[in-house]
mmCIF file of C-alpha atoms in Angstrom:
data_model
loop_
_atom_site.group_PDB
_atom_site.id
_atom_site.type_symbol
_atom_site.label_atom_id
_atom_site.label_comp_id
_atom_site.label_asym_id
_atom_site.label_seq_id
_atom_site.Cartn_x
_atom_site.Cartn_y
_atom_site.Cartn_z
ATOM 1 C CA UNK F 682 2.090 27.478 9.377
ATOM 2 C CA UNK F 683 1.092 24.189 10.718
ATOM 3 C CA UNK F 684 3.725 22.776 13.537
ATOM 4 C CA UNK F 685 4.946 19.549 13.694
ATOM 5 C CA UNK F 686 3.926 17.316 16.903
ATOM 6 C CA UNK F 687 6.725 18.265 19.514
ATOM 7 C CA UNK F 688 4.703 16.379 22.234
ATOM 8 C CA UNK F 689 7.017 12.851 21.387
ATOM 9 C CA UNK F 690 9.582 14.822 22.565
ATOM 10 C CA UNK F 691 7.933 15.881 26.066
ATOM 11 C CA UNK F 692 6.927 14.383 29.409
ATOM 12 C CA UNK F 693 4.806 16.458 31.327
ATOM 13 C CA UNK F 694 6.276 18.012 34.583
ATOM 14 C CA UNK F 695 5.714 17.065 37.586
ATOM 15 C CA UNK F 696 4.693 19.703 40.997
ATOM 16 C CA UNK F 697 2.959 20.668 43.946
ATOM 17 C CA UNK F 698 -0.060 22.763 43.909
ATOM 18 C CA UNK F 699 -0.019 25.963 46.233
ATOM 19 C CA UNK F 700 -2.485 27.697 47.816
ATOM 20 C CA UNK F 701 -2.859 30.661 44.441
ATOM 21 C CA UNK F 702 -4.048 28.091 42.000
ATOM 22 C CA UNK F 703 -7.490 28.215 43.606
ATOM 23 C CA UNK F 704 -6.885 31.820 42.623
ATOM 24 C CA UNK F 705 -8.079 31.822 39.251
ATOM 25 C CA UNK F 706 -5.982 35.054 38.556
ATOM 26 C CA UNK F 707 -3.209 32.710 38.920
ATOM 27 C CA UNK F 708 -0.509 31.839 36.408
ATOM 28 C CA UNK F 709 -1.990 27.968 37.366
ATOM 29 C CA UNK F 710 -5.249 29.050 35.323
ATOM 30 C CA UNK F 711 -3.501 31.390 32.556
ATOM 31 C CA UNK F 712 -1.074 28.850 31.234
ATOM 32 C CA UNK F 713 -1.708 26.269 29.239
ATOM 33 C CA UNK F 714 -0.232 23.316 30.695
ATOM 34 C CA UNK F 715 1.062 19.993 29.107
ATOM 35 C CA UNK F 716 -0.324 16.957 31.766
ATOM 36 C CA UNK F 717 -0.498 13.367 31.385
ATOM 37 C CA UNK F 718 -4.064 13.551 28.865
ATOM 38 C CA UNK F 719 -3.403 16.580 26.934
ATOM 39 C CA UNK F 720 -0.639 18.499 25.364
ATOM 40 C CA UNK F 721 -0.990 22.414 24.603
ATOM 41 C CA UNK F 722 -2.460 23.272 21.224
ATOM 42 C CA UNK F 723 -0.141 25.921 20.261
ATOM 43 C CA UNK F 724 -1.845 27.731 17.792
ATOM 44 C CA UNK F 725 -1.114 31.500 18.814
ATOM 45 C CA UNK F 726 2.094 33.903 19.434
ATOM 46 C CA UNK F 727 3.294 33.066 23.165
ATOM 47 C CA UNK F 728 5.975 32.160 25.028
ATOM 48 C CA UNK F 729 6.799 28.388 25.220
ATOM 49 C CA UNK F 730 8.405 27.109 28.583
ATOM 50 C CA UNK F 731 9.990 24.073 28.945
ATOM 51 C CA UNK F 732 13.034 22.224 31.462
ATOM 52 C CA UNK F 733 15.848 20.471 30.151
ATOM 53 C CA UNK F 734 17.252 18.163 32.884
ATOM 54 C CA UNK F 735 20.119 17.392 30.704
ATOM 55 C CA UNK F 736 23.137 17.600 32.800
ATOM 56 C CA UNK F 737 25.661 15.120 31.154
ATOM 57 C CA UNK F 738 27.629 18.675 29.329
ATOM 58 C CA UNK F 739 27.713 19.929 33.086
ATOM 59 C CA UNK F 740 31.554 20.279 33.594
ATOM 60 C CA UNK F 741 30.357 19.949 37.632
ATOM 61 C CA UNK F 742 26.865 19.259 38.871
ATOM 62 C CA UNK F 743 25.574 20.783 41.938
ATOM 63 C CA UNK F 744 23.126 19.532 43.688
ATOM 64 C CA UNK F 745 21.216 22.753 43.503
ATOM 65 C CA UNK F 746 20.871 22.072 39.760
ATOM 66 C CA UNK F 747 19.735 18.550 39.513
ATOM 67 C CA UNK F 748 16.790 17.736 37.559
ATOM 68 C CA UNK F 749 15.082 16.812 40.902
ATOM 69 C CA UNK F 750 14.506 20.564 41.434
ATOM 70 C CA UNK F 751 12.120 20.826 39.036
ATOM 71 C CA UNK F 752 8.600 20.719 40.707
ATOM 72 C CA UNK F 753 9.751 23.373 42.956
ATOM 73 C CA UNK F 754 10.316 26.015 40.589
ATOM 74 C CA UNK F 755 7.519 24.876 38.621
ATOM 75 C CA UNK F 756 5.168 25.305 41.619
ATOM 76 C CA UNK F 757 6.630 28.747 42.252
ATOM 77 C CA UNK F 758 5.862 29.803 38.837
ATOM 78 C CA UNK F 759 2.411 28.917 38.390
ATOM 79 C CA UNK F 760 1.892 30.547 41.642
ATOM 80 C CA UNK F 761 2.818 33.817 40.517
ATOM 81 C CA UNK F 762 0.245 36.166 38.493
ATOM 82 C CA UNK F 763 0.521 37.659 34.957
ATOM 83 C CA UNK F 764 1.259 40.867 34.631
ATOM 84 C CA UNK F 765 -1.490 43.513 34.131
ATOM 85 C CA UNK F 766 -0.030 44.129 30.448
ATOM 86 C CA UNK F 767 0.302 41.292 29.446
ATOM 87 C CA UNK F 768 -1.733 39.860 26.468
ATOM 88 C CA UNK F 769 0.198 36.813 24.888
ATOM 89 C CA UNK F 770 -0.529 32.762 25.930
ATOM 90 C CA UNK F 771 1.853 31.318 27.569
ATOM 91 C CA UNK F 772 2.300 27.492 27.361
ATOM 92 C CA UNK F 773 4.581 25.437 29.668
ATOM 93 C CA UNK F 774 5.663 22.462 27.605
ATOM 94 C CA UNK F 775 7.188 20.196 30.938
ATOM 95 C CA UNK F 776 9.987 18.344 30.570
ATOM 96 C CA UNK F 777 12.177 17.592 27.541
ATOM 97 C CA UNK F 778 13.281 14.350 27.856
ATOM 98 C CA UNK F 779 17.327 13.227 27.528
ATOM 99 C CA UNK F 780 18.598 11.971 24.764
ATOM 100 C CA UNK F 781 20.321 8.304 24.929
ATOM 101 C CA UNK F 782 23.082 10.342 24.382
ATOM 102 C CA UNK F 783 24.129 14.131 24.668
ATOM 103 C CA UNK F 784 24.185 15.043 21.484
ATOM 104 C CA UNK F 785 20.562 13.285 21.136
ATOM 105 C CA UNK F 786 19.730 15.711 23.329
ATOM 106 C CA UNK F 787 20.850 18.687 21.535
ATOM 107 C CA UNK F 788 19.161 17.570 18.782
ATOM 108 C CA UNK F 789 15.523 17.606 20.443
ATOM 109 C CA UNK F 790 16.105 20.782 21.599
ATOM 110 C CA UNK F 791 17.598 22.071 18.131
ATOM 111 C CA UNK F 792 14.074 20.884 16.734
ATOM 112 C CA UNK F 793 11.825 22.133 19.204
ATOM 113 C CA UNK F 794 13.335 25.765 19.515
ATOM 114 C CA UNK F 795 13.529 25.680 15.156
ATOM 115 C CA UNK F 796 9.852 25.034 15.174
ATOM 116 C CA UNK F 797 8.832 27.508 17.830
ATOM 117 C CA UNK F 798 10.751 30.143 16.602
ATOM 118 C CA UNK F 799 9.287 29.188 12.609
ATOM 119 C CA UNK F 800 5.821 29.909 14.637
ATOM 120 C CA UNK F 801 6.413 33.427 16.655
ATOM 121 C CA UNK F 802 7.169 31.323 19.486
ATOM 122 C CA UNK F 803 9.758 32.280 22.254
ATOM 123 C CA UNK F 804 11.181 29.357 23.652
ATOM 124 C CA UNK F 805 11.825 29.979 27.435
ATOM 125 C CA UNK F 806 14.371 26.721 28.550
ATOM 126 C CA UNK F 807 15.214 26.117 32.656
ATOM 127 C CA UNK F 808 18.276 23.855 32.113
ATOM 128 C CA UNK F 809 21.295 22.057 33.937
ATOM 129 C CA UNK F 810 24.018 23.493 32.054
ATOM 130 C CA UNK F 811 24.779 26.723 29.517
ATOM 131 C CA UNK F 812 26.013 24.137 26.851
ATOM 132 C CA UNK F 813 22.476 23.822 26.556
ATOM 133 C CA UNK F 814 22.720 27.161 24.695
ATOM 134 C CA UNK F 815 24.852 25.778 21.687
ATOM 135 C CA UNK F 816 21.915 23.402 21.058
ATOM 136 C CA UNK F 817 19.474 26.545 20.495
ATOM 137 C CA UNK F 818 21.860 28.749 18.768
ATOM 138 C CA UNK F 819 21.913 25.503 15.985
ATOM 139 C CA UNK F 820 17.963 26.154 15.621
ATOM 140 C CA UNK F 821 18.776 29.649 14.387
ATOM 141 C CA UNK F 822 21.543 28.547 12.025
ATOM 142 C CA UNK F 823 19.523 25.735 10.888
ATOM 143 C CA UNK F 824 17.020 28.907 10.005
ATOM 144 C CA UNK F 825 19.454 30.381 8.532
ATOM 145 C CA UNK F 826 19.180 33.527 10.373
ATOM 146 C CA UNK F 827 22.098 35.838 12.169
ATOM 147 C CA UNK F 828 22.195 35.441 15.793
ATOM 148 C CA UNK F 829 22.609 38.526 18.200
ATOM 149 C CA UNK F 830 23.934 36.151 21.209
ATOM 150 C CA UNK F 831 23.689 37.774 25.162
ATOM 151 C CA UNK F 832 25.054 35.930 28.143
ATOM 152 C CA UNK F 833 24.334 36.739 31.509
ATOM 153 C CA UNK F 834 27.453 35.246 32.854
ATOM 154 C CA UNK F 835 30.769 36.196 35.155
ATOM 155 C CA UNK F 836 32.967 34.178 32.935
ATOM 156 C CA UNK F 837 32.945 34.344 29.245
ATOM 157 C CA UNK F 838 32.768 30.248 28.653
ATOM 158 C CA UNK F 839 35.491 30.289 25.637
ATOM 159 C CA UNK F 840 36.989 27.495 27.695
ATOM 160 C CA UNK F 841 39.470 24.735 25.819
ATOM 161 C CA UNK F 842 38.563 24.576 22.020
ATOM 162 C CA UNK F 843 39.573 20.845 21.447
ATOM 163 C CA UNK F 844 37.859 19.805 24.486
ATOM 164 C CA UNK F 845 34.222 18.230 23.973
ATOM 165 C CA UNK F 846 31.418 20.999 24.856
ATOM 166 C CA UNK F 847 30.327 21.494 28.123
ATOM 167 C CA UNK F 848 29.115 24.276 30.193
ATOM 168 C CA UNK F 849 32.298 26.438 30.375
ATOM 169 C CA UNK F 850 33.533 26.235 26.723
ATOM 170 C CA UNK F 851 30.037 26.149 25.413
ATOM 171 C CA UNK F 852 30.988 29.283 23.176
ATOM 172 C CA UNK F 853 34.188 28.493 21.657
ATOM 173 C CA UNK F 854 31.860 25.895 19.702
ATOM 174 C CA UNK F 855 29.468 28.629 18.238
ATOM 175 C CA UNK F 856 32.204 30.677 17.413
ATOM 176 C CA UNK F 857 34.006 28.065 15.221
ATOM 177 C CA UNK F 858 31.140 26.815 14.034
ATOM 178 C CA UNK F 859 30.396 26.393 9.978
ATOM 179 C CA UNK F 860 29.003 28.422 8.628
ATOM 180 C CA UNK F 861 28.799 30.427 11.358
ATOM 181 C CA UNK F 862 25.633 32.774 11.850
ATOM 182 C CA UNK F 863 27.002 34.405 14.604
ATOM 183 C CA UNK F 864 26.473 38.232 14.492
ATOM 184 C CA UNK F 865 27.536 39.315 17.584
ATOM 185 C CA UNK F 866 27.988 38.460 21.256
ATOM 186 C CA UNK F 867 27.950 40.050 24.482
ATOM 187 C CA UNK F 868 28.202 39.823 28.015
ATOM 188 C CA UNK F 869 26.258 41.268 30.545
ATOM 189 C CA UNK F 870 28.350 40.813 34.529
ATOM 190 C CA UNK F 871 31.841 39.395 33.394
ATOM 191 C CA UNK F 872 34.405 39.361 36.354
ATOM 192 C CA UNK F 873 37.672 39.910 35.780
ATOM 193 C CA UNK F 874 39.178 37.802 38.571
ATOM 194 C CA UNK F 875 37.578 34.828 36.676
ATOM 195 C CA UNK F 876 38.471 35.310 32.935
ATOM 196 C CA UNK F 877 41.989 33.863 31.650
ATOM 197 C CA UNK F 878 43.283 37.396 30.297
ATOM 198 C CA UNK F 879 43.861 35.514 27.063
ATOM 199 C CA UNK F 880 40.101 35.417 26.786
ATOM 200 C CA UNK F 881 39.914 39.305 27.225
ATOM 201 C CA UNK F 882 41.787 39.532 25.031
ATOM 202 C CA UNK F 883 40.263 37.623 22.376
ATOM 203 C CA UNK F 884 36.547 39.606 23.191
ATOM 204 C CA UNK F 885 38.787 42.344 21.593
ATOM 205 C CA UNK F 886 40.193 40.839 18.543
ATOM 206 C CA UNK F 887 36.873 39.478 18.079
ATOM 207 C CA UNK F 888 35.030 43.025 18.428
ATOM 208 C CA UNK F 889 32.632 41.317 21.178
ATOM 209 C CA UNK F 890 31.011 43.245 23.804
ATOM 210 C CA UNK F 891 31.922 42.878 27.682
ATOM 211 C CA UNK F 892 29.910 45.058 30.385
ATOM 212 C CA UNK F 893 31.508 44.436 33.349
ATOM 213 C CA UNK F 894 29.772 43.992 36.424
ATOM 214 C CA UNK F 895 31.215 47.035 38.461
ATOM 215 C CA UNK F 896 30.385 48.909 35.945
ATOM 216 C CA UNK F 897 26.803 47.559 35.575
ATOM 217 C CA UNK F 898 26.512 48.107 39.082
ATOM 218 C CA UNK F 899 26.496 51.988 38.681
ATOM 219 C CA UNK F 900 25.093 52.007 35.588
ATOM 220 C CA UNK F 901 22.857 49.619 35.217
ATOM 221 C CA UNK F 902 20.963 51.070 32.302
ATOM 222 C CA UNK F 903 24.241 50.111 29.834
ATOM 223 C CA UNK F 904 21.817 46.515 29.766
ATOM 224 C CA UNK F 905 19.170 48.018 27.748
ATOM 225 C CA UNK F 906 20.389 48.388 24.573
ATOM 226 C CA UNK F 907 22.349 45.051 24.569
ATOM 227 C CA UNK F 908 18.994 43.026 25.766
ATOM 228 C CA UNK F 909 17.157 45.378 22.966
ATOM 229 C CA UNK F 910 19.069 44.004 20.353
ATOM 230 C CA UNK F 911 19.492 40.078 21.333
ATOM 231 C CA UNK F 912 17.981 37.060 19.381
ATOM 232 C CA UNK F 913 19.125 34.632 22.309
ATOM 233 C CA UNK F 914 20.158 34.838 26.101
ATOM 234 C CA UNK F 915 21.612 33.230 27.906
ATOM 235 C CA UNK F 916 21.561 33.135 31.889
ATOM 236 C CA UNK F 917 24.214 31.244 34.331
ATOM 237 C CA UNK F 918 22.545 31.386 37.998
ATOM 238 C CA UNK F 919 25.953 32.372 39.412
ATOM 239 C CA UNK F 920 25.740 35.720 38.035
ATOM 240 C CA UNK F 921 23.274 35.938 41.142
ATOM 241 C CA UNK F 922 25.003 37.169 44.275
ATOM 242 C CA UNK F 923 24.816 34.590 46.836
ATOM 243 C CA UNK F 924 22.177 36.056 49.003
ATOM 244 C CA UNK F 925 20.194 36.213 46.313
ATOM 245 C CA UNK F 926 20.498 32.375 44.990
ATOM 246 C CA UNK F 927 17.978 30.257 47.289
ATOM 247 C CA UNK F 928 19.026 27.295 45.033
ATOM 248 C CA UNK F 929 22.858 26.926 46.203
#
C-alpha cells in the first residue's frame, strides 16, 4: 500500500546531541530521523515516533509537560541502544504541529495514526495531555476496527460528560461515541482515593476492567494479559511514583 505524504503535517524536532551518537550502536544511527532536508521513507513494518505539543485539552498544564521539553527527551532517546532482539526500523517522525484550533489538531493526528496503522505501523505519540488519546482511538473507528483500549492511569478520566474534552474526561467521549468501536477498556494502577465512587461504579455496569494498583503491586504479572490483548494504550506520567518522575 502506498502512504500518503504525512510530512505536511510534521516539523522536524529539535535536540542536543550526546556523547553515544558517535557510538554508531546508538539509537542516533538506528533511527531514521525526520530533519530539516529529508523526511523518513517509511516503506517497512516499524514503529513510528512522533510528539504532540498540543496542550490546549490540558485541563492544567505543568510546566514539566510543556512542549519546551521536547529536545530533552528526544536527546535521551537517541542516546539509548536497541535492544539485542530487536529487528524492526524505527522512524521518529518530530513534531506534529498544532492545529489553528484543537480539534484541527485531533484531526492530524486522526490521519497520521489511520495511515500508519493501514501500513503495519505502530504509532508511538509523547504528548501534553491524555485527550490526545480520543484523537487516535477516531483512527481506529475511522478503520472501522474494534478497539481493545488500556490506560495506564490512577484515575479513570470519565470526568463531566457535557463538558468539552480534555485530559480528565477524555473517555466519557469514546464511550458515547457513534458508532462506537469500543470493545473493551481497562485500567492498569487506578487509586481509589482519586475516583468519584460513581465512576466505580459505572466500570461495573459497564463490564470494564480495573487492576488496582495495590494489587498490581503484589502481583504485578495481572498486567500481562491486559497489555497482551490491547489495540491502544494509553500512559498518564502520574501513574509514576514521584521519585521516579524526573519531569515534575
Amino acid at each position: 500500500m502506498i502512504m500518503k505524504d504525512l510530512s505536511i503535517f510534521f516539523q522536524p524536532a529539535t535536540f542536543t546531541e550526546e556523547e553515544n551518537v558517535a557510538n554508531n550502536w546508538s539509537l542516533h544511527h538506528q533511527v531514521l530521523l525526520h530533519t530539516e532536508h529529508d523526511f523518513p521513507q517509511m516503506d517497512k513494518k516499524g514503529v513510528a515516533i512522533f510528539n504532540v505539543p498540543e496542550e490546549r485539552g490540558m485541563a492544567k498544564v505543568s510546566q514539566a509537560t510543556l512542549s519546551g521539553q521536547t529536545s530533552s527527551w528526544v536527546s535521551f532517546f537517541l542516546n539509548l541502544y536497541p535492544g539485542m532482539n530487536w529487528q524492526n526500523q524505527i522512524y521518529f517522525l518530530g513534531d506534529l504541529s498544532p492545529g489553528a484550533t484543537l480539534q484541527d489538531t485531533y484531526f492530524a493526528l486522526t490521519e497520521v495514526t489511520s495511515e500508519l496503522i493501514k501500513n503495519n505501523i505502530t504509532p508511538i505519540v509523547v504528548g501534553a495531555g491524555q485527550d490526545l488519546t480520543y484523537a487516535m482511538y477516531k483512527a481506529y473507528a475511522g478503520l472501522e476496527q474494534l478497539v481493545n483500549l488500556s490506560a495506564m492511569d490512577a484515575k479513570l478520566d470519565f470526568g463531566d460528560v457535557e463538558a468539552p474534552i480534555k485530559d480528565n474526561n477524555w473517555l466519557s467521549k469514546i464511550v458515547l461515541d457513534k458508532p462506537c468501536y469500543l470493545f473493551n477498556f481497562s485500567n492498569i494502577g487506578a487509586q481509589s482515593h482519586f475516583i468519584p465512587p460513581k465512576e466505580i461504579l459505572l466500570f461495573d455496569e459497564l463490564f470494564f476492567d480495573i487492576t488496582r494498583l495495590g494489587r498490581l503491586s503484589n502481583e504485578l504479572h495481572l498486567a500481562e494479559p491486559v497489555l497482551r490483548n490491547t489495540d491502544l494504550l494509553s500512559c498518564d506520567l502520574d501513574v509514576l511514583r514521584c521519585a521516579d518522575w524526573q519531569g515534575g
